[in-house]
mmCIF file of C-alpha atoms in Angstrom:
data_model
loop_
_atom_site.group_PDB
_atom_site.id
_atom_site.type_symbol
_atom_site.label_atom_id
_atom_site.label_comp_id
_atom_site.label_asym_id
_atom_site.label_seq_id
_atom_site.Cartn_x
_atom_site.Cartn_y
_atom_site.Cartn_z
ATOM 1 C CA ALA A 1 8.678 13.326 8.828
ATOM 2 C CA GLN A 2 7.622 16.866 9.560
ATOM 3 C CA GLU A 3 4.817 18.682 7.841
ATOM 4 C CA PRO A 4 5.737 21.473 5.428
ATOM 5 C CA PRO A 5 5.578 24.909 7.117
ATOM 6 C CA PRO A 6 2.261 26.741 6.744
ATOM 7 C CA ALA A 7 2.067 29.576 4.290
ATOM 8 C CA ALA A 8 2.071 33.131 5.604
ATOM 9 C CA ALA A 9 -1.363 34.514 6.518
ATOM 10 C CA GLN A 10 -3.026 36.400 3.697
ATOM 11 C CA GLU A 11 -6.304 37.016 1.971
ATOM 12 C CA PRO A 12 -7.092 34.393 -0.683
ATOM 13 C CA PRO A 13 -6.578 35.610 -4.270
ATOM 14 C CA PRO A 14 -9.605 36.509 -6.396
ATOM 15 C CA ALA A 15 -11.156 33.397 -7.923
ATOM 16 C CA ALA A 16 -11.249 34.805 -11.437
ATOM 17 C CA ALA A 17 -7.581 35.661 -11.373
ATOM 18 C CA GLN A 18 -5.899 32.690 -9.728
ATOM 19 C CA GLU A 19 -8.276 29.761 -9.238
ATOM 20 C CA PRO A 20 -9.372 27.074 -11.711
ATOM 21 C CA PRO A 21 -12.914 27.355 -13.087
ATOM 22 C CA GLN A 22 -14.382 24.537 -10.991
ATOM 23 C CA ILE A 23 -13.770 26.474 -7.756
ATOM 24 C CA ALA A 24 -16.185 29.322 -8.484
ATOM 25 C CA GLY A 25 -19.334 28.897 -6.405
ATOM 26 C CA ALA A 26 -18.393 25.462 -5.150
ATOM 27 C CA VAL A 27 -18.326 26.460 -1.492
ATOM 28 C CA GLU A 28 -21.964 27.580 -1.676
ATOM 29 C CA ARG A 29 -23.252 23.998 -1.762
ATOM 30 C CA GLY A 30 -24.437 22.447 1.500
ATOM 31 C CA LYS A 31 -22.726 19.981 3.773
ATOM 32 C CA VAL A 32 -22.902 16.253 3.023
ATOM 33 C CA ALA A 33 -24.279 13.812 5.592
ATOM 34 C CA VAL A 34 -22.293 10.687 6.410
ATOM 35 C CA PRO A 35 -24.492 7.858 5.100
ATOM 36 C CA GLU A 36 -25.331 4.864 7.232
ATOM 37 C CA PRO A 37 -23.699 1.667 5.917
ATOM 38 C CA SER A 38 -25.967 -0.776 4.149
ATOM 39 C CA GLU A 39 -26.646 -4.193 5.657
ATOM 40 C CA LYS A 40 -24.617 -5.675 2.807
ATOM 41 C CA ALA A 41 -21.681 -3.415 3.675
ATOM 42 C CA LEU A 42 -21.897 -4.407 7.346
ATOM 43 C CA ARG A 43 -21.855 -8.109 6.424
ATOM 44 C CA TYR A 44 -18.885 -7.519 4.145
ATOM 45 C CA HIS A 45 -17.092 -5.606 6.908
ATOM 46 C CA ARG A 46 -17.688 -8.330 9.495
ATOM 47 C CA GLY A 47 -16.486 -10.939 7.030
ATOM 48 C CA ASN A 48 -13.356 -8.888 6.322
ATOM 49 C CA THR A 49 -12.624 -8.825 10.043
ATOM 50 C CA LEU A 50 -12.874 -12.603 10.275
ATOM 51 C CA TRP A 51 -10.647 -13.019 7.233
ATOM 52 C CA TRP A 52 -8.121 -10.587 8.713
ATOM 53 C CA ILE A 53 -7.968 -12.628 11.930
ATOM 54 C CA PHE A 54 -7.609 -15.851 9.927
ATOM 55 C CA ASN A 55 -4.894 -14.405 7.683
ATOM 56 C CA THR A 56 -2.972 -13.090 10.679
ATOM 57 C CA PHE A 57 -3.094 -16.535 12.267
ATOM 58 C CA LEU A 58 -2.117 -18.202 8.977
ATOM 59 C CA GLY A 59 0.859 -15.882 8.643
ATOM 60 C CA LEU A 60 2.166 -17.326 11.889
ATOM 61 C CA LEU A 61 1.050 -20.921 11.450
ATOM 62 C CA ILE A 62 2.611 -21.696 8.060
ATOM 63 C CA PRO A 63 6.192 -20.597 8.901
ATOM 64 C CA ALA A 64 5.905 -22.196 12.351
ATOM 65 C CA VAL A 65 4.925 -25.574 10.849
ATOM 66 C CA LEU A 66 7.707 -25.437 8.245
ATOM 67 C CA LEU A 67 10.148 -24.521 10.987
ATOM 68 C CA PHE A 68 9.264 -26.884 13.861
ATOM 69 C CA THR A 69 8.706 -29.940 11.639
ATOM 70 C CA GLY A 70 12.159 -29.514 10.129
ATOM 71 C CA PHE A 71 10.628 -29.305 6.650
ATOM 72 C CA SER A 72 12.480 -26.066 5.965
ATOM 73 C CA ALA A 73 15.786 -27.809 6.678
ATOM 74 C CA ARG A 74 14.842 -30.638 4.307
ATOM 75 C CA MET A 75 14.105 -28.102 1.570
ATOM 76 C CA ARG A 76 17.520 -26.572 2.253
ATOM 77 C CA ASP A 77 19.149 -29.989 1.921
ATOM 78 C CA LEU A 78 17.417 -30.546 -1.421
ATOM 79 C CA ALA A 79 18.458 -27.086 -2.640
ATOM 80 C CA ARG A 80 22.027 -27.789 -1.529
ATOM 81 C CA ARG A 81 22.165 -31.089 -3.451
ATOM 82 C CA LEU A 82 20.791 -29.470 -6.609
ATOM 83 C CA GLY A 83 22.482 -26.099 -6.376
ATOM 84 C CA LYS A 84 25.962 -27.142 -5.197
ATOM 85 C CA SER A 85 27.223 -23.573 -4.660
ATOM 86 C CA TRP A 86 26.077 -21.202 -1.900
ATOM 87 C CA TYR A 87 24.339 -18.807 -4.317
ATOM 88 C CA PHE A 88 22.320 -21.462 -6.140
ATOM 89 C CA THR A 89 21.452 -23.164 -2.847
ATOM 90 C CA VAL A 90 19.890 -19.915 -1.590
ATOM 91 C CA ILE A 91 18.093 -19.226 -4.867
ATOM 92 C CA LEU A 92 16.719 -22.770 -5.195
ATOM 93 C CA TYR A 93 15.529 -22.695 -1.592
ATOM 94 C CA PHE A 94 13.654 -19.440 -2.255
ATOM 95 C CA VAL A 95 12.069 -20.937 -5.367
ATOM 96 C CA LEU A 96 10.953 -24.038 -3.464
ATOM 97 C CA PHE A 97 9.667 -21.939 -0.565
ATOM 98 C CA ILE A 98 7.658 -19.591 -2.795
ATOM 99 C CA LEU A 99 6.164 -22.452 -4.808
ATOM 100 C CA LEU A 100 5.205 -24.382 -1.672
ATOM 101 C CA THR A 101 3.619 -21.442 0.146
ATOM 102 C CA THR A 102 1.770 -20.376 -3.007
ATOM 103 C CA VAL A 103 0.197 -23.820 -3.316
ATOM 104 C CA ILE A 104 -0.703 -23.827 0.382
ATOM 105 C CA ASP A 105 -2.290 -20.383 0.116
ATOM 106 C CA LEU A 106 -4.179 -21.016 -3.128
ATOM 107 C CA PRO A 107 -7.463 -22.254 -1.549
ATOM 108 C CA ARG A 108 -7.588 -19.269 0.804
ATOM 109 C CA SER A 109 -6.824 -16.867 -2.009
ATOM 110 C CA TYR A 110 -9.575 -18.367 -4.181
ATOM 111 C CA LEU A 111 -12.187 -18.170 -1.433
ATOM 112 C CA GLN A 112 -11.337 -14.666 -0.248
ATOM 113 C CA ASP A 113 -10.145 -12.904 -3.379
ATOM 114 C CA PHE A 114 -12.311 -14.558 -6.038
ATOM 115 C CA ALA A 115 -15.407 -16.348 -4.718
ATOM 116 C CA ARG A 116 -16.195 -13.887 -1.935
ATOM 117 C CA GLU A 117 -15.706 -10.799 -4.111
ATOM 118 C CA HIS A 118 -18.096 -12.282 -6.675
ATOM 119 C CA ALA A 119 -20.634 -13.097 -3.961
ATOM 120 C CA TYR A 120 -20.712 -9.422 -2.938
ATOM 121 C CA GLY A 121 -20.857 -8.125 -6.516
ATOM 122 C CA LEU A 122 -17.428 -6.491 -6.318
ATOM 123 C CA SER A 123 -15.597 -8.643 -8.860
ATOM 124 C CA ASN A 124 -15.916 -9.025 -12.617
ATOM 125 C CA GLN A 125 -12.955 -11.382 -12.994
ATOM 126 C CA THR A 126 -13.303 -14.616 -14.854
ATOM 127 C CA LEU A 127 -11.633 -17.626 -13.279
ATOM 128 C CA GLY A 128 -9.146 -17.605 -16.139
ATOM 129 C CA LYS A 129 -8.203 -13.973 -15.498
ATOM 130 C CA TRP A 130 -7.848 -14.615 -11.767
ATOM 131 C CA LEU A 131 -5.615 -17.645 -12.351
ATOM 132 C CA GLY A 132 -3.606 -15.746 -14.947
ATOM 133 C CA ASP A 133 -3.000 -12.879 -12.531
ATOM 134 C CA ALA A 134 -2.063 -15.369 -9.808
ATOM 135 C CA PHE A 135 0.552 -16.980 -12.046
ATOM 136 C CA LYS A 136 1.876 -13.572 -13.086
ATOM 137 C CA GLY A 137 2.178 -12.590 -9.428
ATOM 138 C CA LEU A 138 4.021 -15.829 -8.772
ATOM 139 C CA GLY A 139 6.369 -15.057 -11.628
ATOM 140 C CA VAL A 140 7.084 -11.559 -10.289
ATOM 141 C CA GLY A 141 7.804 -13.063 -6.862
ATOM 142 C CA LEU A 142 10.182 -15.653 -8.287
ATOM 143 C CA VAL A 143 12.091 -13.100 -10.370
ATOM 144 C CA THR A 144 12.381 -10.788 -7.348
ATOM 145 C CA ALA A 145 13.678 -13.675 -5.225
ATOM 146 C CA VAL A 146 16.274 -14.657 -7.831
ATOM 147 C CA LEU A 147 17.496 -11.076 -8.239
ATOM 148 C CA PHE A 148 17.445 -9.930 -4.626
ATOM 149 C CA GLY A 149 16.640 -12.793 -2.212
ATOM 150 C CA TRP A 150 20.259 -13.776 -1.681
ATOM 151 C CA ILE A 151 21.325 -10.317 -0.480
ATOM 152 C CA PRO A 152 20.006 -10.530 3.129
ATOM 153 C CA TYR A 153 21.643 -13.936 3.564
ATOM 154 C CA LEU A 154 24.938 -12.613 2.239
ATOM 155 C CA ILE A 155 24.715 -9.811 4.813
ATOM 156 C CA LEU A 156 23.834 -12.359 7.532
ATOM 157 C CA SER A 157 26.885 -14.478 6.698
ATOM 158 C CA LYS A 158 29.271 -11.518 6.507
ATOM 159 C CA SER A 159 28.029 -9.586 9.550
ATOM 160 C CA PRO A 160 26.296 -11.761 12.182
ATOM 161 C CA ARG A 161 26.160 -8.865 14.678
ATOM 162 C CA ARG A 162 25.145 -5.962 12.443
ATOM 163 C CA TRP A 163 23.085 -7.709 9.760
ATOM 164 C CA TRP A 164 19.857 -6.112 11.000
ATOM 165 C CA LEU A 165 21.265 -2.600 10.423
ATOM 166 C CA TYR A 166 22.837 -3.313 7.020
ATOM 167 C CA THR A 167 19.745 -5.170 5.792
ATOM 168 C CA ALA A 168 17.474 -2.269 6.746
ATOM 169 C CA LEU A 169 19.805 0.174 4.979
ATOM 170 C CA ALA A 170 19.851 -2.027 1.879
ATOM 171 C CA LEU A 171 16.056 -2.080 1.821
ATOM 172 C CA VAL A 172 15.829 1.713 1.374
ATOM 173 C CA PRO A 173 17.175 1.781 -2.222
ATOM 174 C CA PHE A 174 15.245 -1.436 -2.907
ATOM 175 C CA PHE A 175 11.956 0.230 -1.903
ATOM 176 C CA PHE A 176 12.760 3.217 -4.130
ATOM 177 C CA PHE A 177 13.614 0.877 -7.006
ATOM 178 C CA VAL A 178 10.299 -0.970 -6.622
ATOM 179 C CA ASN A 179 8.358 2.308 -6.701
ATOM 180 C CA LEU A 180 10.293 3.394 -9.778
ATOM 181 C CA VAL A 181 9.762 0.268 -11.896
ATOM 182 C CA THR A 182 6.344 -0.947 -10.770
ATOM 183 C CA PRO A 183 4.280 1.527 -12.869
ATOM 184 C CA VAL A 184 6.055 0.626 -16.112
ATOM 185 C CA TRP A 185 7.171 -2.978 -15.685
ATOM 186 C CA VAL A 186 4.850 -4.666 -13.188
ATOM 187 C CA ALA A 187 1.415 -3.026 -13.228
ATOM 188 C CA PRO A 188 0.947 -3.402 -17.043
ATOM 189 C CA LEU A 189 1.358 -7.180 -16.630
ATOM 190 C CA PHE A 190 -2.044 -7.320 -14.940
ATOM 191 C CA ASN A 191 -4.130 -4.647 -16.691
ATOM 192 C CA ASP A 192 -4.161 -2.601 -19.875
ATOM 193 C CA PHE A 193 -2.982 1.011 -19.489
ATOM 194 C CA GLY A 194 -3.778 3.499 -22.212
ATOM 195 C CA PRO A 195 -4.521 7.169 -22.910
ATOM 196 C CA MET A 196 -7.678 8.655 -21.468
ATOM 197 C CA GLU A 197 -10.720 8.422 -23.685
ATOM 198 C CA ASP A 198 -12.313 11.587 -22.240
ATOM 199 C CA LYS A 199 -9.930 14.261 -23.535
ATOM 200 C CA ASP A 200 -11.814 17.103 -21.834
ATOM 201 C CA LEU A 201 -11.357 15.391 -18.475
ATOM 202 C CA GLU A 202 -7.717 14.761 -19.289
ATOM 203 C CA ARG A 203 -7.193 18.461 -19.982
ATOM 204 C CA ASP A 204 -8.837 19.385 -16.670
ATOM 205 C CA ILE A 205 -6.628 16.924 -14.787
ATOM 206 C CA LEU A 206 -3.463 18.186 -16.464
ATOM 207 C CA ALA A 207 -4.455 21.787 -15.701
ATOM 208 C CA LEU A 208 -4.993 20.819 -12.067
ATOM 209 C CA ALA A 209 -1.626 19.027 -12.052
ATOM 210 C CA GLU A 210 0.078 22.104 -13.446
ATOM 211 C CA ARG A 211 -1.464 24.249 -10.729
ATOM 212 C CA ALA A 212 -0.364 21.684 -8.143
ATOM 213 C CA GLY A 213 3.220 22.071 -9.372
ATOM 214 C CA ILE A 214 3.430 18.725 -11.194
ATOM 215 C CA GLU A 215 4.925 19.360 -14.621
ATOM 216 C CA GLY A 216 5.216 16.927 -17.489
ATOM 217 C CA SER A 217 2.530 14.624 -16.165
ATOM 218 C CA ARG A 218 0.966 11.842 -18.190
ATOM 219 C CA VAL A 219 -2.552 10.600 -17.539
ATOM 220 C CA PHE A 220 -3.412 6.923 -18.015
ATOM 221 C CA GLU A 221 -6.729 5.133 -17.913
ATOM 222 C CA VAL A 222 -6.466 1.539 -16.710
ATOM 223 C CA GLU A 223 -9.046 -1.079 -17.611
ATOM 224 C CA LYS A 224 -9.881 -2.311 -14.107
ATOM 225 C CA SER A 225 -13.536 -3.038 -14.899
ATOM 226 C CA VAL A 226 -12.439 -6.485 -16.108
ATOM 227 C CA ASP A 227 -11.438 -7.193 -12.504
ATOM 228 C CA THR A 228 -13.600 -5.153 -10.161
ATOM 229 C CA GLU A 229 -16.547 -2.861 -9.543
ATOM 230 C CA ALA A 230 -14.545 -0.940 -6.911
ATOM 231 C CA VAL A 231 -13.132 2.514 -7.680
ATOM 232 C CA ASN A 232 -9.640 3.972 -7.285
ATOM 233 C CA ALA A 233 -7.082 6.400 -8.697
ATOM 234 C CA TYR A 234 -3.458 7.166 -7.910
ATOM 235 C CA VAL A 235 -0.260 9.013 -8.818
ATOM 236 C CA ALA A 236 2.723 6.677 -9.173
ATOM 237 C CA GLY A 237 6.368 6.500 -10.132
ATOM 238 C CA PHE A 238 9.477 8.646 -9.938
ATOM 239 C CA LEU A 239 11.329 10.737 -12.484
ATOM 240 C CA ASN A 240 10.336 9.656 -16.007
ATOM 241 C CA THR A 241 7.952 6.955 -14.714
ATOM 242 C CA LYS A 242 5.720 9.578 -13.059
ATOM 243 C CA ARG A 243 2.090 9.126 -14.057
ATOM 244 C CA ILE A 244 -1.498 9.858 -13.034
ATOM 245 C CA VAL A 245 -3.676 6.752 -13.218
ATOM 246 C CA LEU A 246 -7.458 6.460 -13.064
ATOM 247 C CA TRP A 247 -9.381 3.219 -13.019
ATOM 248 C CA ASP A 248 -12.083 3.209 -15.669
ATOM 249 C CA THR A 249 -14.543 2.356 -12.890
ATOM 250 C CA ILE A 250 -13.937 5.642 -11.077
ATOM 251 C CA ILE A 251 -14.356 7.592 -14.301
ATOM 252 C CA ALA A 252 -17.707 5.918 -14.870
ATOM 253 C CA LYS A 253 -19.043 6.353 -11.320
ATOM 254 C CA LEU A 254 -17.863 9.768 -10.140
ATOM 255 C CA GLU A 255 -18.838 13.206 -11.409
ATOM 256 C CA ARG A 256 -16.160 15.390 -12.962
ATOM 257 C CA ASP A 257 -15.744 17.684 -9.943
ATOM 258 C CA GLU A 258 -15.539 14.648 -7.654
ATOM 259 C CA LEU A 259 -12.861 13.124 -9.854
ATOM 260 C CA LEU A 260 -10.876 16.357 -9.783
ATOM 261 C CA PHE A 261 -10.827 16.330 -5.981
ATOM 262 C CA VAL A 262 -9.672 12.690 -5.975
ATOM 263 C CA MET A 263 -6.932 13.698 -8.381
ATOM 264 C CA GLY A 264 -6.052 16.661 -6.153
ATOM 265 C CA HIS A 265 -5.689 14.255 -3.237
ATOM 266 C CA GLU A 266 -3.400 11.948 -5.234
ATOM 267 C CA MET A 267 -1.373 14.903 -6.490
ATOM 268 C CA GLY A 268 -0.943 15.926 -2.865
ATOM 269 C CA HIS A 269 0.853 12.648 -2.183
ATOM 270 C CA TYR A 270 3.261 13.444 -4.988
ATOM 271 C CA VAL A 271 3.866 17.133 -4.258
ATOM 272 C CA LEU A 272 4.230 16.570 -0.513
ATOM 273 C CA LYS A 273 6.709 13.720 -1.151
ATOM 274 C CA HIS A 274 4.626 11.223 0.787
ATOM 275 C CA VAL A 275 6.108 8.261 -1.059
ATOM 276 C CA ILE A 276 9.586 9.272 0.105
ATOM 277 C CA TYR A 277 8.428 9.861 3.670
ATOM 278 C CA SER A 278 6.573 6.542 3.669
ATOM 279 C CA ILE A 279 9.615 4.621 2.476
ATOM 280 C CA LEU A 280 11.845 6.212 5.097
ATOM 281 C CA PHE A 281 9.321 5.679 7.901
ATOM 282 C CA VAL A 282 8.640 2.064 6.926
ATOM 283 C CA SER A 283 12.390 1.514 6.733
ATOM 284 C CA LEU A 284 12.706 2.717 10.334
ATOM 285 C CA LEU A 285 9.976 0.312 11.433
ATOM 286 C CA VAL A 286 11.662 -2.515 9.522
ATOM 287 C CA LEU A 287 14.957 -1.600 11.207
ATOM 288 C CA LEU A 288 13.270 -1.892 14.610
ATOM 289 C CA ALA A 289 11.621 -5.196 13.686
ATOM 290 C CA LEU A 290 14.907 -6.631 12.396
ATOM 291 C CA TYR A 291 16.702 -5.560 15.563
ATOM 292 C CA LEU A 292 14.047 -7.309 17.663
ATOM 293 C CA ILE A 293 14.512 -10.421 15.515
ATOM 294 C CA TYR A 294 18.272 -10.195 16.109
ATOM 295 C CA ARG A 295 17.665 -10.045 19.862
ATOM 296 C CA THR A 296 15.268 -13.015 19.966
ATOM 297 C CA ALA A 297 16.238 -15.405 17.149
ATOM 298 C CA GLY A 298 19.490 -16.551 18.740
ATOM 299 C CA GLY A 299 17.780 -17.840 21.859
ATOM 300 C CA LEU A 300 15.176 -19.748 19.818
ATOM 301 C CA ILE A 301 17.847 -21.338 17.640
ATOM 302 C CA ALA A 302 19.891 -22.356 20.682
ATOM 303 C CA ARG A 303 16.843 -24.006 22.247
ATOM 304 C CA TYR A 304 15.286 -25.641 19.182
ATOM 305 C CA ARG A 305 18.223 -26.118 16.794
ATOM 306 C CA HIS A 306 17.702 -29.875 16.628
ATOM 307 C CA ARG A 307 14.067 -29.451 15.598
ATOM 308 C CA PHE A 308 14.856 -26.565 13.248
ATOM 309 C CA GLY A 309 17.722 -28.376 11.562
ATOM 310 C CA PHE A 310 20.096 -25.393 11.620
ATOM 311 C CA ASP A 311 22.275 -23.702 14.224
ATOM 312 C CA ARG A 312 22.763 -20.207 12.810
ATOM 313 C CA LEU A 313 20.546 -17.528 11.334
ATOM 314 C CA SER A 314 22.657 -17.223 8.182
ATOM 315 C CA ASP A 315 21.470 -20.702 7.126
ATOM 316 C CA VAL A 316 18.804 -20.203 4.449
ATOM 317 C CA ALA A 317 16.604 -22.739 6.246
ATOM 318 C CA SER A 318 16.022 -19.978 8.810
ATOM 319 C CA LEU A 319 13.684 -18.127 6.423
ATOM 320 C CA PRO A 320 10.492 -19.370 8.184
ATOM 321 C CA LEU A 321 11.938 -18.257 11.533
ATOM 322 C CA LEU A 322 12.654 -14.802 10.126
ATOM 323 C CA LEU A 323 9.146 -14.596 8.674
ATOM 324 C CA LEU A 324 7.504 -15.848 11.877
ATOM 325 C CA LEU A 325 9.287 -13.318 14.070
ATOM 326 C CA PHE A 326 8.858 -10.526 11.533
ATOM 327 C CA ASN A 327 5.100 -11.153 11.390
ATOM 328 C CA VAL A 328 4.892 -11.042 15.194
ATOM 329 C CA PHE A 329 6.780 -7.760 15.471
ATOM 330 C CA ALA A 330 5.015 -6.286 12.423
ATOM 331 C CA PHE A 331 1.699 -6.956 14.168
ATOM 332 C CA LEU A 332 2.925 -5.160 17.292
ATOM 333 C CA LEU A 333 4.264 -2.200 15.310
ATOM 334 C CA ALA A 334 1.289 -1.972 12.928
ATOM 335 C CA PRO A 335 -0.565 0.749 14.908
ATOM 336 C CA VAL A 336 2.469 3.030 14.603
ATOM 337 C CA GLY A 337 2.863 2.542 10.849
ATOM 338 C CA LEU A 338 -0.863 2.859 10.199
ATOM 339 C CA ALA A 339 -1.104 6.051 12.277
ATOM 340 C CA PHE A 340 1.645 7.603 10.155
ATOM 341 C CA SER A 341 -0.133 6.474 6.966
ATOM 342 C CA ARG A 342 -3.406 8.015 8.161
ATOM 343 C CA HIS A 343 -1.586 11.286 8.839
ATOM 344 C CA LEU A 344 -0.243 11.394 5.279
ATOM 345 C CA GLU A 345 -3.677 10.572 3.851
ATOM 346 C CA HIS A 346 -5.267 13.332 5.925
ATOM 347 C CA GLU A 347 -2.739 15.860 4.649
ATOM 348 C CA ALA A 348 -3.403 14.721 1.071
ATOM 349 C CA ASP A 349 -7.112 15.360 1.708
ATOM 350 C CA ARG A 350 -6.210 18.844 2.959
ATOM 351 C CA PHE A 351 -4.071 19.437 -0.140
ATOM 352 C CA GLY A 352 -6.903 18.331 -2.441
ATOM 353 C CA LEU A 353 -9.387 20.627 -0.688
ATOM 354 C CA GLU A 354 -7.050 23.612 -0.845
ATOM 355 C CA LEU A 355 -6.335 22.910 -4.495
ATOM 356 C CA THR A 356 -9.983 22.580 -5.616
ATOM 357 C CA ARG A 357 -11.893 24.340 -2.789
ATOM 358 C CA ASP A 358 -14.875 22.169 -3.605
ATOM 359 C CA ASN A 359 -15.926 20.714 -0.252
ATOM 360 C CA HIS A 360 -19.198 19.293 -1.538
ATOM 361 C CA ALA A 361 -17.531 17.400 -4.381
ATOM 362 C CA ALA A 362 -14.853 16.064 -2.015
ATOM 363 C CA ALA A 363 -17.393 14.814 0.510
ATOM 364 C CA MET A 364 -19.537 13.272 -2.235
ATOM 365 C CA ALA A 365 -16.477 11.483 -3.627
ATOM 366 C CA PHE A 366 -16.023 9.757 -0.278
ATOM 367 C CA VAL A 367 -19.730 8.956 -0.057
ATOM 368 C CA LYS A 368 -19.489 7.201 -3.417
ATOM 369 C CA LEU A 369 -16.285 5.427 -2.401
ATOM 370 C CA GLN A 370 -18.165 4.117 0.622
ATOM 371 C CA GLN A 371 -21.108 2.965 -1.468
ATOM 372 C CA GLU A 372 -19.169 1.450 -4.360
ATOM 373 C CA ASN A 373 -16.540 -0.292 -2.188
ATOM 374 C CA LEU A 374 -19.014 -1.458 0.503
ATOM 375 C CA GLY A 375 -17.311 0.659 3.137
ATOM 376 C CA VAL A 376 -18.332 1.291 6.737
ATOM 377 C CA PRO A 377 -17.828 4.962 7.669
ATOM 378 C CA ARG A 378 -17.102 4.523 11.399
ATOM 379 C CA PRO A 379 -15.703 1.005 11.937
ATOM 380 C CA GLY A 380 -14.419 1.353 15.516
ATOM 381 C CA LEU A 381 -11.166 1.882 17.402
ATOM 382 C CA LEU A 382 -9.581 -1.570 17.039
ATOM 383 C CA TYR A 383 -10.138 -1.532 13.275
ATOM 384 C CA LYS A 384 -8.605 1.924 13.081
ATOM 385 C CA LEU A 385 -5.544 0.971 15.136
ATOM 386 C CA TRP A 386 -4.648 -2.295 13.403
ATOM 387 C CA ARG A 387 -6.141 -2.123 9.911
ATOM 388 C CA ALA A 388 -6.867 1.428 8.754
ATOM 389 C CA SER A 389 -4.195 2.957 6.518
ATOM 390 C CA HIS A 390 -6.594 5.860 5.783
ATOM 391 C CA PRO A 391 -8.776 7.970 8.056
ATOM 392 C CA THR A 392 -12.236 6.464 8.324
ATOM 393 C CA LEU A 393 -14.666 7.566 5.639
ATOM 394 C CA GLY A 394 -16.799 9.237 8.289
ATOM 395 C CA GLU A 395 -13.813 11.299 9.454
ATOM 396 C CA ARG A 396 -12.941 12.240 5.894
ATOM 397 C CA ILE A 397 -16.463 13.388 5.057
ATOM 398 C CA ASP A 398 -16.603 15.388 8.302
ATOM 399 C CA PHE A 399 -13.284 17.037 7.430
ATOM 400 C CA CYS A 400 -14.449 17.885 3.932
ATOM 401 C CA ASN A 401 -17.522 19.564 5.386
ATOM 402 C CA ALA A 402 -15.601 21.530 8.004
ATOM 403 C CA TYR A 403 -12.312 22.588 6.381
ATOM 404 C CA ARG A 404 -12.910 25.983 4.715
ATOM 405 C CA PRO A 405 -10.110 28.393 5.767
ATOM 406 C CA TRP A 406 -10.388 30.373 2.533
ATOM 407 C CA GLU A 407 -13.863 31.579 3.578
ATOM 408 C CA THR A 408 -12.462 33.421 6.598
ATOM 409 C CA GLY A 409 -9.135 34.537 5.174
ATOM 410 C CA GLU A 410 -7.145 32.072 7.297
ATOM 411 C CA PRO A 411 -3.800 30.910 5.888
ATOM 412 C CA LEU A 412 -3.808 27.809 3.732
ATOM 413 C CA ARG A 413 -1.152 25.264 4.654
ATOM 414 C CA TYR A 414 -0.182 24.451 1.058
ATOM 415 C CA GLN A 415 -1.055 27.646 -0.848
ATOM 416 C CA HIS A 416 2.641 28.407 -1.327
ATOM 417 C CA LEU A 417 3.028 25.191 -3.367
ATOM 418 C CA PHE A 418 0.413 26.096 -5.964
ATOM 419 C CA ALA A 419 1.293 27.771 -9.237
ATOM 420 C CA GLY A 420 0.050 31.354 -8.943
ATOM 421 C CA GLY A 421 -0.235 30.981 -5.168
ATOM 422 C CA ALA A 422 1.398 33.182 -2.577
ATOM 423 C CA PRO A 423 5.220 33.084 -2.364
#
């Protein structure tokens, strides 16, 4: 995706006439130093790296074991006896597969997502809430499998040579559908969403949204403090599901001007159509991964069909093979997808700075994100290439300190998108 064209060069408009109140005088505050990570944050970071390596290995091991032991084929045989028809065989296999892998993954999930987060003071979840959310997630997965899981296998059976292309094309509307329904149907299953309690802050956010060109916005406060001490905010949804969401933790821990920059960043994602660009870019990467699977799966099936228990990819027992190969190629393509994600996040930072022109508040917001989420500001090249969907916190603070084109009359890249901005 290409960046929007920069606005024509011009002098910035007078603050009193065209800028929101929080901008006045904000640029006069000093630069913010990138804080050194705490020892606790470094331990947490090193532990996250070990867990990432383990999870990557597990993502290959589990499907490989199910595949090479023939267990996947035995699950298919059971699903075929119970389901009778092709459709119910595929659906029952998916149900069995999801239930089995969920049980296998449960100890890891408990240790990493519950026990470890409590040990570092990042989680407020009770065991009951964690189990409840796990079962709800399982339910969402099962419903999704029943509604959509059969479609790739129908494509595989109808078009053995072009299934990779048609499946990737089918995923595009599916991704859009997920982004449309998640804010209103899925997210409220896990947390309570309600109107903002701080009405003054809500008015400021809506005024900022109006200036950013987002009309008819609704602001929700989500009760995430029952789950976590971490902080976050986002803009989600399409059409009539569009909403601005703040975790109650971020409202409690950030100052008002810092919150407004965070909101400006999230509004940038919406105005700059980053969700659409992300879906299209990810779809291209999925297309490439599926094509690579198409080129390699046939040879593996021909060589190991007796161990696998199937002789064609359209057999639903091939699901572990598809997952194994997809995980391999996703790992290889991850630096490309993450680089694109970092680019979008950087442009959203730029949008938020141009919208608020409060560099100090923006930099301090990232400092607090680092402190509250136990972040490491400069984690290293390998982390950045394979794990970082956002620019490093150190890079973001540096950018917030340095990016001030309005002080010298340089053109702003997104000024033309703001209400009252230059045409």
